Coordinates of C-alpha atoms in Angstrom, one line a residue:
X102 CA 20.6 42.7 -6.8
X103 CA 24.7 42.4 -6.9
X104 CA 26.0 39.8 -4.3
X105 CA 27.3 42.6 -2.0
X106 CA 24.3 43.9 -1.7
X107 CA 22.2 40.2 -1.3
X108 CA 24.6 39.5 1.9
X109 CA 24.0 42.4 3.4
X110 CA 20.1 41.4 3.0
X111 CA 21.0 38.0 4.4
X112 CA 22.7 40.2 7.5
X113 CA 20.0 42.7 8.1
X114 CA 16.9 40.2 9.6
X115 CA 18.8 40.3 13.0
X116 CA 17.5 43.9 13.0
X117 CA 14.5 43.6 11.7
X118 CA 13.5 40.5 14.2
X119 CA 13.9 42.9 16.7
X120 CA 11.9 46.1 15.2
X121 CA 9.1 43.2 15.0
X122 CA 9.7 41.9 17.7
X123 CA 9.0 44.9 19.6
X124 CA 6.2 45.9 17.5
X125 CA 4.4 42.9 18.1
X126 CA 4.6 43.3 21.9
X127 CA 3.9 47.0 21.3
X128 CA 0.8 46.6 20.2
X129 CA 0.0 43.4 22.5
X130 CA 0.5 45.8 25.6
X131 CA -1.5 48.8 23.5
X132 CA -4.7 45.6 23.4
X133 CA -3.7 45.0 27.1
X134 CA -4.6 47.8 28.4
X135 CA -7.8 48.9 26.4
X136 CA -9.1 45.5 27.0
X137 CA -8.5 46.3 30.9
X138 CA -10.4 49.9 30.8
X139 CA -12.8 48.9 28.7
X140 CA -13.8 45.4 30.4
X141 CA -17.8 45.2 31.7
X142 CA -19.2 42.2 33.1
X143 CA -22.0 40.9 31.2
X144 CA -25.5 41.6 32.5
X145 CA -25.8 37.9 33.3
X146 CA -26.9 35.6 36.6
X147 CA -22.9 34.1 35.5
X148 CA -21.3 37.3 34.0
X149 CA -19.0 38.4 36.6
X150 CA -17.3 35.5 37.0
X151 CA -17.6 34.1 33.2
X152 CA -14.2 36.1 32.3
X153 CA -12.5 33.5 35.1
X154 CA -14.3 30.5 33.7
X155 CA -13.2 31.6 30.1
X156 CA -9.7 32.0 30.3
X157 CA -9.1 28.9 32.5
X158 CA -10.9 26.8 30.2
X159 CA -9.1 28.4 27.3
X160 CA -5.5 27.8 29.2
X161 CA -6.4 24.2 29.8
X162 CA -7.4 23.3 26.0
X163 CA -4.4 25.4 24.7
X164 CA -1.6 23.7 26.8
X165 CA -3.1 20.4 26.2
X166 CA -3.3 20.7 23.1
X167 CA 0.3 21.7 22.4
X168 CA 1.4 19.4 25.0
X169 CA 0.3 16.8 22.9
X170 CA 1.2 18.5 19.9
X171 CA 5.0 18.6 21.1
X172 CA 4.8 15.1 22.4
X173 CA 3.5 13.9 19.0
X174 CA 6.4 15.5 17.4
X175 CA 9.1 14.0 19.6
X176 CA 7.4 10.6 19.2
X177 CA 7.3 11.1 15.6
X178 CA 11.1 12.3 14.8
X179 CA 12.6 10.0 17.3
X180 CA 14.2 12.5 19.6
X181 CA 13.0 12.2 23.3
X182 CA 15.4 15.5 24.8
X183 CA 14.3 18.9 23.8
X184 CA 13.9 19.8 20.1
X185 CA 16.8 22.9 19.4
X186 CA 16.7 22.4 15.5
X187 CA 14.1 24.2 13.0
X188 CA 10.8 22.1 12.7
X189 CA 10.3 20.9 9.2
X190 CA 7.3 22.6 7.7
X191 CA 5.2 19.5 7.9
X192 CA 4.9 19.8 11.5
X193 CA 5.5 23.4 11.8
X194 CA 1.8 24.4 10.1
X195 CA 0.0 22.4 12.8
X196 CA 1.3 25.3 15.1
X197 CA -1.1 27.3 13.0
X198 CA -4.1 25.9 14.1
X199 CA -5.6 28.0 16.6
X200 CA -7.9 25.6 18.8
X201 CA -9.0 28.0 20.9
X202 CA -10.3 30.2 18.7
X203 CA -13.8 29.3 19.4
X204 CA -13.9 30.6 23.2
X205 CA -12.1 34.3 21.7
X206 CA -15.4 34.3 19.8
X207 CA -17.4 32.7 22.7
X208 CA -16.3 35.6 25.3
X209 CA -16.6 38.2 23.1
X210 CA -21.0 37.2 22.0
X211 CA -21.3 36.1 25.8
X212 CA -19.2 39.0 27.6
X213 CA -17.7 41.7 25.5
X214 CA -14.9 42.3 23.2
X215 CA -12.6 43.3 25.7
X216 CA -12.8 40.0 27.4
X217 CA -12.2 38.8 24.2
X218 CA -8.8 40.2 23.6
X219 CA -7.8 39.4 27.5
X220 CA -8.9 36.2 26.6
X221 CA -6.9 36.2 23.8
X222 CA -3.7 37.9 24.8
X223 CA -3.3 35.8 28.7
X224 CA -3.7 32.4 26.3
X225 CA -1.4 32.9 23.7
X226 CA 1.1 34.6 26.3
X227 CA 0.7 31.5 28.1
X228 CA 1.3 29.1 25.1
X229 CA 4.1 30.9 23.3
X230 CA 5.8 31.2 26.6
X231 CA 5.5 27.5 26.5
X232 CA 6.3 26.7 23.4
X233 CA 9.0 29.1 23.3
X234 CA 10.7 27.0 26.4
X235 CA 11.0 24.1 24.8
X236 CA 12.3 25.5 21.5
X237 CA 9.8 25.4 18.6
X238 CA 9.3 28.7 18.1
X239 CA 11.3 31.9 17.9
X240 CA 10.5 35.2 19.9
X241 CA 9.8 37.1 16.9
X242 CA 7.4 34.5 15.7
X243 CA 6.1 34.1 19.3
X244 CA 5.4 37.5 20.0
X245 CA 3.8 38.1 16.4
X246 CA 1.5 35.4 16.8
X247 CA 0.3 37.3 20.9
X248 CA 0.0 40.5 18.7
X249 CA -1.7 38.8 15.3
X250 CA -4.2 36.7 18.2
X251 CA -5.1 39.4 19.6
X252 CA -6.3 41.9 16.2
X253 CA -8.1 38.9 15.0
X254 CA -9.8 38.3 17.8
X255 CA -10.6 42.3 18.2
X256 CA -12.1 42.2 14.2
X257 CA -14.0 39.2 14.6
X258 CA -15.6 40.2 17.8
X259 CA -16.2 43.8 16.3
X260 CA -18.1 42.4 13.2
X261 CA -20.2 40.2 16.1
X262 CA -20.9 43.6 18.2
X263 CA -21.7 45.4 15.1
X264 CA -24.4 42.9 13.9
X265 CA -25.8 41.7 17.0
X266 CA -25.4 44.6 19.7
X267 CA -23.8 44.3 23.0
X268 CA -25.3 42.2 25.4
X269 CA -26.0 45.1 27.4
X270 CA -28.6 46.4 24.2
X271 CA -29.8 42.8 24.1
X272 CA -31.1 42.5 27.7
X273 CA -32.1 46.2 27.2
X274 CA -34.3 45.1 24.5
X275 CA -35.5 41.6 25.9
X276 CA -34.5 38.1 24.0
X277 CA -36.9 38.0 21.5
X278 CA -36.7 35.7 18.0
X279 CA -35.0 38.4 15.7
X280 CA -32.5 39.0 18.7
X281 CA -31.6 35.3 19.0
X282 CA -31.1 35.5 14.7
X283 CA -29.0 38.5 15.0
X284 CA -26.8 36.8 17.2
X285 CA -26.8 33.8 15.6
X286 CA -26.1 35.5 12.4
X287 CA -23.0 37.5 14.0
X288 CA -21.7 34.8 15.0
X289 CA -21.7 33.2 11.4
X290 CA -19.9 36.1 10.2
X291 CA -17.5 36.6 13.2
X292 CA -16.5 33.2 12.6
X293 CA -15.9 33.5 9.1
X294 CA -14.1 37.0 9.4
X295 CA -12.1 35.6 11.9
X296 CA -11.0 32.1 9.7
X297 CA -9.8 34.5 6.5
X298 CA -7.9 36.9 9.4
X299 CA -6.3 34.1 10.9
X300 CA -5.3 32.4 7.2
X301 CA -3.8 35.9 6.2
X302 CA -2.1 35.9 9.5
X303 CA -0.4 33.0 8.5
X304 CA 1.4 34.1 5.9
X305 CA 4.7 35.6 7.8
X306 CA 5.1 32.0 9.8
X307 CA 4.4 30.1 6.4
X308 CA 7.1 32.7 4.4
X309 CA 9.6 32.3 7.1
X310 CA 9.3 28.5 7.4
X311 CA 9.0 28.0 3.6
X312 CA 10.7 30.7 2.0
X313 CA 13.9 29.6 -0.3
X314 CA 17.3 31.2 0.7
X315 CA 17.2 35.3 0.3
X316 CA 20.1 36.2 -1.4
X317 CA 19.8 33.8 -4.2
X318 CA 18.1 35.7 -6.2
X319 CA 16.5 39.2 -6.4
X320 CA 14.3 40.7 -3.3
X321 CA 10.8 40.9 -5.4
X322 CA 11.4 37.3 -7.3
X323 CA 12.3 35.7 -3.7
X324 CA 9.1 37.2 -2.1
X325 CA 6.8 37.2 -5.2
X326 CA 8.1 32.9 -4.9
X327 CA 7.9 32.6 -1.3
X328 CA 4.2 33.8 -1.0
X329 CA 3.1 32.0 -4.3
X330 CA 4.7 28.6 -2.8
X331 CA 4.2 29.0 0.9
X332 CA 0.2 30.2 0.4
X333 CA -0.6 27.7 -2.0
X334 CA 0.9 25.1 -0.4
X335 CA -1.3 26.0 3.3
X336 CA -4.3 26.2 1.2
X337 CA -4.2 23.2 -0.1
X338 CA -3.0 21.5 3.2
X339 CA -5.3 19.8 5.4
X340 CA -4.4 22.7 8.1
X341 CA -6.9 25.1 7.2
X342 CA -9.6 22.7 6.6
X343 CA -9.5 21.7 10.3
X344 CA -8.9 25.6 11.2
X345 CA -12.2 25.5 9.6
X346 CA -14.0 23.0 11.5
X347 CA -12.6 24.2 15.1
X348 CA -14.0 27.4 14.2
X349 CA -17.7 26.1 12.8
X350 CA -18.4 25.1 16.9
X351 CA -17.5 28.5 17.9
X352 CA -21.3 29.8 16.7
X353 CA -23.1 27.3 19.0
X354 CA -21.0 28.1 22.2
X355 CA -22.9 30.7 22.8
X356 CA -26.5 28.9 23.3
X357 CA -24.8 28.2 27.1
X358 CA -26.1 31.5 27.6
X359 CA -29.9 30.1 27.8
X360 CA -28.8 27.9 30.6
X361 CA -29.0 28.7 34.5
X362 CA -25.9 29.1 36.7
X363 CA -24.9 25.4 36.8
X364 CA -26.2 24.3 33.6
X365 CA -23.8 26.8 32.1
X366 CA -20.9 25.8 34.4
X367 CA -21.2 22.4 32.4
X368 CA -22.3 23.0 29.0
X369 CA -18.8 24.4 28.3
X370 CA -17.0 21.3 28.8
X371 CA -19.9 19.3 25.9
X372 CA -17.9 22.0 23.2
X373 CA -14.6 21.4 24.5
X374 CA -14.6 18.0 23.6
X375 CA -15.6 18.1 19.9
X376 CA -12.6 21.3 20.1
X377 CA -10.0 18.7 21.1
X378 CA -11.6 16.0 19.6
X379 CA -11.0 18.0 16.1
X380 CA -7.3 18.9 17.3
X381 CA -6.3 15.6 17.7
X382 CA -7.7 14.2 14.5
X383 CA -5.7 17.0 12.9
X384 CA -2.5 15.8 14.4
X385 CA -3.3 12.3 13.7
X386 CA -4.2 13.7 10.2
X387 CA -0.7 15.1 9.7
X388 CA 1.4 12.2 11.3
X389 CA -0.2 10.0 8.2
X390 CA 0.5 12.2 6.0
X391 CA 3.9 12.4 6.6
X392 CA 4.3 9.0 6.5
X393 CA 2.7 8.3 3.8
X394 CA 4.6 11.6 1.8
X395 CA 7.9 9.1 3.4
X396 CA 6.6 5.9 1.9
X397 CA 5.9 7.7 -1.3
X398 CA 9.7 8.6 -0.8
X399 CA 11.1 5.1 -0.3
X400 CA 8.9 4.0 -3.3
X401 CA 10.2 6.6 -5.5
X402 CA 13.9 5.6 -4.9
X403 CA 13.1 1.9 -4.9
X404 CA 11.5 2.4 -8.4
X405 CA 14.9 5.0 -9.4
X406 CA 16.7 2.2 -8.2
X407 CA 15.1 -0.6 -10.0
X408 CA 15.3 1.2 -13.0
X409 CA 19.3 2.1 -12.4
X410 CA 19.7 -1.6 -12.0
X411 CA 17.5 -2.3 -15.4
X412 CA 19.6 0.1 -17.5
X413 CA 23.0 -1.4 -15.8
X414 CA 21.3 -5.1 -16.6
X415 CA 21.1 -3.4 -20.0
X416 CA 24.4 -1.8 -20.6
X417 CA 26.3 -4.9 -19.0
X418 CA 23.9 -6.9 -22.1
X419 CA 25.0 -4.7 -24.7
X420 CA 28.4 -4.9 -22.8
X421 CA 28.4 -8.8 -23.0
X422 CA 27.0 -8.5 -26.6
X423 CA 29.9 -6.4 -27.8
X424 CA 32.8 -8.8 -26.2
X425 CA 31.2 -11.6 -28.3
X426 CA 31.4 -10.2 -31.0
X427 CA 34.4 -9.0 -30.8
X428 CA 35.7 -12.3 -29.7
X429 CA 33.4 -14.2 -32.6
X430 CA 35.6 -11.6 -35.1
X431 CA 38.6 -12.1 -33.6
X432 CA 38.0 -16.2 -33.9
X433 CA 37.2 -15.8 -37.4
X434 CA 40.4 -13.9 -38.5
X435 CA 42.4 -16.3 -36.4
X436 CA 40.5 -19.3 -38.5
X437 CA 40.4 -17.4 -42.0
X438 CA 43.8 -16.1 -41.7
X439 CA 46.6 -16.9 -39.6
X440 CA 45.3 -20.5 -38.7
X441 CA 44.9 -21.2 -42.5
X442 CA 48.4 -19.4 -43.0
X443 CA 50.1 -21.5 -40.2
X444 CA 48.3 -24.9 -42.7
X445 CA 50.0 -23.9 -45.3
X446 CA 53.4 -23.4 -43.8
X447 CA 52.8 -26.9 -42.0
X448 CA 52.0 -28.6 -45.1
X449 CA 55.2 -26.4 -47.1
X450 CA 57.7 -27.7 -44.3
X451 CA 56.2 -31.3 -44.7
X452 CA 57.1 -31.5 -48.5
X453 CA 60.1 -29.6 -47.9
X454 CA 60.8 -32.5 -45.0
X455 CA 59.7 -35.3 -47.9
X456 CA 62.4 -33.7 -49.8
X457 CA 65.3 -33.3 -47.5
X458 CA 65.4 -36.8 -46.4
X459 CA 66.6 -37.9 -49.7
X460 CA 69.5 -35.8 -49.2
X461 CA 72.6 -36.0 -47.4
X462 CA 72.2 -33.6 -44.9
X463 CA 74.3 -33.1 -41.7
X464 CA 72.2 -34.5 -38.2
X465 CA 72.0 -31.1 -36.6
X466 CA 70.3 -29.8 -39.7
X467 CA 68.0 -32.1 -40.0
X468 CA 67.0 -32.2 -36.1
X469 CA 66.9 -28.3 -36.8
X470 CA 64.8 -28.8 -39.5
X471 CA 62.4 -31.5 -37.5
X472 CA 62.1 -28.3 -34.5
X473 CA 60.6 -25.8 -37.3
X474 CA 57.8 -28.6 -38.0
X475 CA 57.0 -29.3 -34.5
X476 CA 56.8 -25.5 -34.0
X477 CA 54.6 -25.0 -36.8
X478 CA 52.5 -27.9 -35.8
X479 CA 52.6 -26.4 -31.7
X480 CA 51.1 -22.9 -33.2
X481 CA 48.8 -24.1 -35.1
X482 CA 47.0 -26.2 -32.1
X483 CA 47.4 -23.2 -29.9
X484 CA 45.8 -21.0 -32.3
X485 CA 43.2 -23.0 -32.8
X486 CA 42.6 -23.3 -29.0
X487 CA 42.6 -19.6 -28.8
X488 CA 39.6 -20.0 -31.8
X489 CA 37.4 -22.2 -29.5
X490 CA 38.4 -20.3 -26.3
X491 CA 37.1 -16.8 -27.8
X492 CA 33.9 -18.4 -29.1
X493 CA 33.4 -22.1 -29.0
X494 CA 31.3 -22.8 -32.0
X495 CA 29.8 -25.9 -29.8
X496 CA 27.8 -23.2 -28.0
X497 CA 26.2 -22.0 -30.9
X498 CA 25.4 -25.1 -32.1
X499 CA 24.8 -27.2 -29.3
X500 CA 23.3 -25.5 -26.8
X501 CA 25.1 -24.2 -23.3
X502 CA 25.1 -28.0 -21.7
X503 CA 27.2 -29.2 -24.7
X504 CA 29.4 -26.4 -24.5
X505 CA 30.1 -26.8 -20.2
X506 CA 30.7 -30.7 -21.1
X507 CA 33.0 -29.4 -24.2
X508 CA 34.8 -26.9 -21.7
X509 CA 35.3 -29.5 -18.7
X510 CA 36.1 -32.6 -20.9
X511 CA 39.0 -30.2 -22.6
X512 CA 40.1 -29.3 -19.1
X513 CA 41.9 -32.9 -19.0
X514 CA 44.5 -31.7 -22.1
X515 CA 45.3 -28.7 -19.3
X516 CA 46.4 -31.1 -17.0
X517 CA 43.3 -31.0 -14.2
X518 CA 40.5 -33.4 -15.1
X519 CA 37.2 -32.6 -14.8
X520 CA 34.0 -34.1 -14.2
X521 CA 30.6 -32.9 -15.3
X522 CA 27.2 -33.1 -13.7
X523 CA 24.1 -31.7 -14.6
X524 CA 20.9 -32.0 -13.1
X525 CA 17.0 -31.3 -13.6
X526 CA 15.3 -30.7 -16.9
X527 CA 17.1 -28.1 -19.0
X528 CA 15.0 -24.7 -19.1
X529 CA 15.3 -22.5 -22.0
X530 CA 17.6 -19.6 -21.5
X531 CA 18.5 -16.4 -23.7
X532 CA 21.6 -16.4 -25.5
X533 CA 23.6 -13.1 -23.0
X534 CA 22.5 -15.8 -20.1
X535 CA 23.8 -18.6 -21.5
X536 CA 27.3 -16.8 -22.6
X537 CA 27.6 -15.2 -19.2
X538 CA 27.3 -18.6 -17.7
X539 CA 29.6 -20.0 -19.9
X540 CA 32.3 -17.3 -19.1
X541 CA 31.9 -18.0 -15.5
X542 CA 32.3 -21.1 -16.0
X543 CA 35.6 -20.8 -18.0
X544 CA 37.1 -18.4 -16.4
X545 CA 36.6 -20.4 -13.0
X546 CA 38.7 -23.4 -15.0
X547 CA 41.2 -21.3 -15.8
X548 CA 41.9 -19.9 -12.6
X549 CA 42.2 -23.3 -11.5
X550 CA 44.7 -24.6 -14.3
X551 CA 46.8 -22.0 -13.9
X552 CA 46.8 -21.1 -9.9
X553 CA 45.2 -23.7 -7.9
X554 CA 47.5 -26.6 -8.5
X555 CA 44.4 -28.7 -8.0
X556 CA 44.8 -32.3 -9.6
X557 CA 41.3 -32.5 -9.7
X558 CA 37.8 -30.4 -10.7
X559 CA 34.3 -30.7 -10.8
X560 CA 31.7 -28.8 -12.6
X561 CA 28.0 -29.3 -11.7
X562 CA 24.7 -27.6 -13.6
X563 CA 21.6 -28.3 -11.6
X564 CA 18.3 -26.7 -12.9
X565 CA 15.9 -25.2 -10.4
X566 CA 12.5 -23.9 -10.6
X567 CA 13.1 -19.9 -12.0
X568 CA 17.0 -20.3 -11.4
X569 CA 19.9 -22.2 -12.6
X570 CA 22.8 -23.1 -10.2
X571 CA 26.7 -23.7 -11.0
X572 CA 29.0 -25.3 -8.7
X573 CA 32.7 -25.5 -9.7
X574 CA 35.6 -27.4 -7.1
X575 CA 38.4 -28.7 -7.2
X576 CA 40.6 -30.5 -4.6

């Protein structure tokens, strides 16, 4: 797929939302009206007013339960207005879970299968037009879910019919023991047709929601990903397993049938409780997950960021190791060449100043003469303090307290006198630690010598349990 033709892919869902769109309410209307034509009461003391009973009771646990689905949401991403952005798709599978799925299946073993679609169609017009107002859910997605409700619920109440009979040919035939199991066994199977129906009707909200940007690549490798991703990831989500359990009560709603008027009236509200009972532990479920999935998170970068800080400890190591020996070269060259090289000029001018003062030499040349010694002599100290400055050999030898009494006792001969202190009992210390200490601790002196104008320092050491402290002042 060239780019041009990619964009206009990317361009062409507004079109194609609507074709679905009105597809989806096409054949939603198309249930509608069978379901109306076809509609019997069931031959029962309770049938014709069951449909009523049904479809309130299904309205109630629907709302509630996205009520409390939306309010767990807001709680959850700290947003207390209406939601207008695109649900992550964490949250947006728990839209997935049909709770009342149960009661489709209920209404169509107790009164028929076009009671079963009404059912089906007033609910989920009900909730999507809910949901849709508050803005978690699209109207393409909103009337596919009406449309994909109401099949399911037509299949899975078909398989029932076709295995059990209508309950017209049951109370035609009298309720008798292989009856009751052919019911019992419909509604098994009506329950499991309807779980794999309402898991491949999935698949659309879980592409859309999941789906990597089309365009990016070619049409067959973005679908062929999208489904592989978006369907392995739902079935190995906790979503479908509770799908599964609010759908295991639907085969034991219909024993209220064996119950008089009132009995009947009240044995509903026993099954709704489990129903919501499940829901709830689903979205509790979820909101852990999440959480923990965001702990996981804030580990992972804690532990990226303890490593970063390990391989900068490192590099600033090898860093540190480097300088020093560098520096320890650079000493020994000084030492080896030029400070041995400056010795033997000094000791050359001294015989040559042994020798010149038996002659009659001019003043001026011999204070000229007196100026090349003294500048010999002045280079010679200051290479030599450039030696011990680059790498005091007292460090190496004598340990890092020697070396911070070497560096402040040699502050006096750079005219700030300096005190040292050291407290507790010396704790062994790696050789990096002990030259980054005694960098510190030079570099702190220096700043003082040359910019403070301090007549006065103070360098203190104090060992600590796991830490060692230095102090440096001046006045």
């Amino acid at each position: 797929m060239t780019p041009e033709s990619a964009l206009k892919f990317k361009d062409t869902p507004r079109y194609m939302k609507l074709v679905a769109t009105c597809f989806s309410l096409g054949i939603a209307l198309v249930l509608f009206i069978w379901s109306i034509f076809n509609y019997q009461p069931a031959p029962t003391i309770y049938g014709p007013r069951a449909i009523y009973s049904i479809i309130v009771l299904s309205l109630t646990l629907s709302l509630l339960g996205r009520y409390l689905l939306l309010r767990v949401i807001k709680r959850e991403s700290g947003i207390t207005h209406v939601l207008y952005q695109r649900l992550p798709p964490s949250w947006h599978a728990l839209f997935l879970i049909d709770i009342t799925a149960p009661i489709y299946l209920a209404a169509g073993v107790l009164v028929g299968v076009p009671a079963a679609v009404l059912t089906a169609l007033i609910t989920q017009v009900v909730l999507q037009i809910f949901t849709f107002k508050h803005h978690f859910v699209s109207l393409v997605e909103a009337s596919y879910r009406i449309a994909s409700t109401a099949v399911v619920v037509l299949i899975a109440d078909a398989v029932f019919l076709l295995i059990a009979g209508t309950q017209q040919q049951q109370a035609a035939n009298g309720y008798n023991p292989l009856s009751e199991s052919r019911e019992l066994l419909g509604c098994v199977v009506a329950a499991i047709v309807m779980m794999l129906l309402l898991t491949l009707a999935s698949l659309p909200t879980l592409i859309s929601s999941g789906a990597p940007a089309i365009g990016q690549f070619s049409l067959p490798d973005t679908f062929r990903t999208a489904v592989i991703t978006s369907w392995s990831a739902y079935l190995r989500s906790p979503v479908l397993r509770f799908q599964a359990m609010v759908l295991s009560v639907g085969p034991l709603l219909p024993v209220v049938d064996i119950y008089d008027n009132v009995v009947a009236e009240v044995a509903w509200l026993f099954f709704l409780v489990p129903l919501f009972a499940i829901y709830y532990l689903a979205l509790v479920s979820t909101r852990l997950s999440i959480r923990t999935h965001a702990l996981q998170e804030t580990l992972a970068d804690l532990n990226s960021a303890r490593r970063r800080q390990e391989e900068l400890r490192g590099y600033a190591m090898l860093i540190t190791r480097v300088q020093e020996e560098e520096r320890r070269r650079l000493a020994r060259e000084l030492h080896d060449d030029t400070a041995q090289a400056l010795i033997a000029l000094a000791l050359g001018l001294d015989g040559m100043g042994r020798t010149i003062s038996k002659l009659d030499l001019p003043e001026k040349d011999r204070e000229w003469f007196a100026s090349l010694q003294n500048l010999a002599s002045l280079t010679l100290d200051g290479v030599r303090r450039a030696c011990r400055d680059l790498r005091p050999s007292v460090l190496d030898d004598l340990g890092l307290r020697a070396a911070l009494e070497w560096l402040s006792d040699s502050s006096s001969s750079r005219g700030v006198p300096c005190t040292f202190t050291c407290r507790g009992n010396p704790a062994p210390t790696t050789s990096e630690e002990e030259i980054a200490i005694f960098r510190i601790a030079q570099e702190a002196l220096s700043n003082i010598w040359r910019h403070s104008g301090a007549t006065q320092a103070s360098l203190e050491v104090e060992y600590l349990p796991g830490r060692l402290q230095l102090s440096i002042h001046d006045n």
